[in-house]
Amino acid sequence: MAEEIKRVGPPKATDLKGEEFTWSIQLSAAPSREWSKFFSEPAESTVLCHPRRLGMMHQALVFKSDEGHLPTWLQYVDKWIAGANKGLLELEEAEKQKKAKALAEEEERQRRIREVNDKVKNL
């Protein structure tokens, strides 16, 4: 199972142009491609706060916002992180079930082959 990604600490301002800061949010791990896909397609967003308005740089999220909108951004980022973690967990569970089903089908196929070979061994 993939490690759950979390926001590590508060955002840090790295640049300022006019009234707009560039913010960086550290993540607990570098997101996988699958996790990033879930993150970028959230159930909830606004015109102002949307994953398309931020960048992923290895283990950090980077976006521009004035200071007043930062709390709203953080609410959405935390929701998107939780949604991506949940989506990835569900995907992994579905893949695990698919593999278990394929294994059971293969075991049944092998059992039937043995059974038919046993039936006809004296022919």
Short mmCIF file of C-alpha atoms in Angstrom, two decimals:
data_model
loop_
_atom_site.label_atom_id
_atom_site.label_comp_id
_atom_site.label_asym_id
_atom_site.label_seq_id
_atom_site.Cartn_x
_atom_site.Cartn_y
_atom_site.Cartn_z
CA MET A 1 0.00 0.00 0.00
CA ALA A 2 1.24 3.46 -0.87
CA GLU A 3 2.16 5.80 1.93
CA GLU A 4 -0.54 8.33 2.77
CA ILE A 5 0.58 11.83 1.82
CA LYS A 6 0.12 14.64 4.31
CA ARG A 7 0.83 18.34 4.42
CA VAL A 8 3.96 18.89 6.49
CA GLY A 9 3.85 22.14 8.44
CA PRO A 10 2.52 25.53 7.46
CA PRO A 11 2.91 27.09 4.02
CA LYS A 12 5.99 29.22 3.42
CA ALA A 13 6.07 32.39 1.35
CA THR A 14 8.91 32.25 -1.16
CA ASP A 15 8.23 35.31 -3.33
CA LEU A 16 6.09 38.45 -3.47
CA LYS A 17 4.88 40.38 -6.51
CA GLY A 18 2.53 43.23 -5.68
CA GLU A 19 0.12 41.77 -3.14
CA GLU A 20 0.49 38.19 -4.38
CA PHE A 21 2.79 35.78 -2.58
CA THR A 22 4.18 32.56 -3.98
CA TRP A 23 3.48 29.87 -1.39
CA SER A 24 5.13 26.49 -0.96
CA ILE A 25 3.54 23.64 0.98
CA GLN A 26 5.78 20.68 1.85
CA LEU A 27 4.32 17.17 1.51
CA SER A 28 5.32 14.11 3.52
CA ALA A 29 6.27 12.19 0.35
CA ALA A 30 6.63 12.72 -3.37
CA PRO A 31 3.24 12.02 -4.99
CA SER A 32 2.89 9.15 -7.43
CA ARG A 33 1.38 9.71 -10.86
CA GLU A 34 -1.87 8.04 -9.74
CA TRP A 35 -2.08 10.16 -6.58
CA SER A 36 -1.43 13.32 -8.60
CA LYS A 37 -4.28 12.41 -10.97
CA PHE A 38 -6.73 12.07 -8.07
CA PHE A 39 -5.43 15.33 -6.57
CA SER A 40 -5.88 17.25 -9.83
CA GLU A 41 -9.49 16.08 -10.27
CA PRO A 42 -11.09 17.07 -6.95
CA ALA A 43 -14.75 16.70 -6.07
CA GLU A 44 -14.77 20.28 -4.81
CA SER A 45 -12.99 23.45 -5.94
CA THR A 46 -13.62 27.09 -6.76
CA VAL A 47 -12.49 29.39 -9.55
CA LEU A 48 -9.94 30.88 -7.15
CA CYS A 49 -8.84 27.62 -5.51
CA HIS A 50 -8.27 24.87 -8.05
CA PRO A 51 -5.45 22.36 -8.47
CA ARG A 52 -4.80 23.71 -11.97
CA ARG A 53 -3.65 26.93 -10.29
CA LEU A 54 -0.83 25.24 -8.43
CA GLY A 55 2.24 23.26 -9.35
CA MET A 56 3.71 20.09 -7.92
CA MET A 57 7.44 20.16 -7.45
CA HIS A 58 8.73 16.80 -6.19
CA GLN A 59 7.55 16.97 -2.56
CA ALA A 60 5.88 20.40 -2.53
CA LEU A 61 2.84 22.23 -3.81
CA VAL A 62 3.43 25.76 -5.10
CA PHE A 63 0.79 28.40 -5.82
CA LYS A 64 0.23 32.16 -5.85
CA SER A 65 -2.25 33.89 -3.57
CA ASP A 66 -2.65 37.01 -1.52
CA GLU A 67 -2.36 36.55 2.22
CA GLY A 68 -6.11 36.96 2.81
CA HIS A 69 -7.02 33.95 0.67
CA LEU A 70 -4.40 31.63 2.18
CA PRO A 71 -6.73 30.03 4.80
CA THR A 72 -9.22 29.15 2.04
CA TRP A 73 -6.43 27.70 -0.09
CA LEU A 74 -5.28 25.54 2.83
CA GLN A 75 -8.80 24.23 3.42
CA TYR A 76 -9.05 23.14 -0.19
CA VAL A 77 -5.50 21.76 -0.38
CA ASP A 78 -6.19 19.63 2.71
CA LYS A 79 -9.48 18.38 1.14
CA TRP A 80 -7.70 17.58 -2.14
CA ILE A 81 -4.92 15.72 -0.31
CA ALA A 82 -7.49 13.68 1.64
CA GLY A 83 -9.43 12.99 -1.57
CA ALA A 84 -6.31 11.88 -3.42
CA ASN A 85 -5.32 9.58 -0.53
CA LYS A 86 -8.82 8.08 -0.49
CA GLY A 87 -8.92 7.67 -4.27
CA LEU A 88 -5.53 5.95 -4.30
CA LEU A 89 -6.55 3.64 -1.44
CA GLU A 90 -9.75 2.68 -3.31
CA LEU A 91 -7.76 2.09 -6.51
CA GLU A 92 -5.27 -0.14 -4.67
CA GLU A 93 -8.11 -2.07 -3.03
CA ALA A 94 -9.83 -2.61 -6.41
CA GLU A 95 -6.54 -3.82 -7.91
CA LYS A 96 -6.00 -6.18 -4.96
CA GLN A 97 -9.51 -7.62 -5.42
CA LYS A 98 -8.93 -7.98 -9.17
CA LYS A 99 -5.67 -9.87 -8.55
CA ALA A 100 -7.32 -12.10 -5.93
CA LYS A 101 -10.14 -12.91 -8.36
CA ALA A 102 -7.66 -13.70 -11.16
CA LEU A 103 -5.68 -15.95 -8.78
CA ALA A 104 -8.85 -17.77 -7.68
CA GLU A 105 -9.88 -18.26 -11.31
CA GLU A 106 -6.44 -19.64 -12.19
CA GLU A 107 -6.52 -22.00 -9.20
CA GLU A 108 -9.98 -23.21 -10.28
CA ARG A 109 -8.74 -23.70 -13.85
CA GLN A 110 -5.76 -25.74 -12.63
CA ARG A 111 -8.03 -27.80 -10.33
CA ARG A 112 -10.34 -28.62 -13.25
CA ILE A 113 -7.38 -29.62 -15.44
CA ARG A 114 -6.12 -31.96 -12.71
CA GLU A 115 -9.63 -33.33 -12.23
CA VAL A 116 -10.17 -34.10 -15.91
CA ASN A 117 -6.69 -35.63 -16.20
CA ASP A 118 -7.50 -37.84 -13.20
CA LYS A 119 -10.77 -38.94 -14.85
CA VAL A 120 -9.15 -39.95 -18.10
CA LYS A 121 -5.89 -41.44 -16.81
CA ASN A 122 -7.15 -45.02 -17.34
CA LEU A 123 -8.46 -44.54 -20.88
#
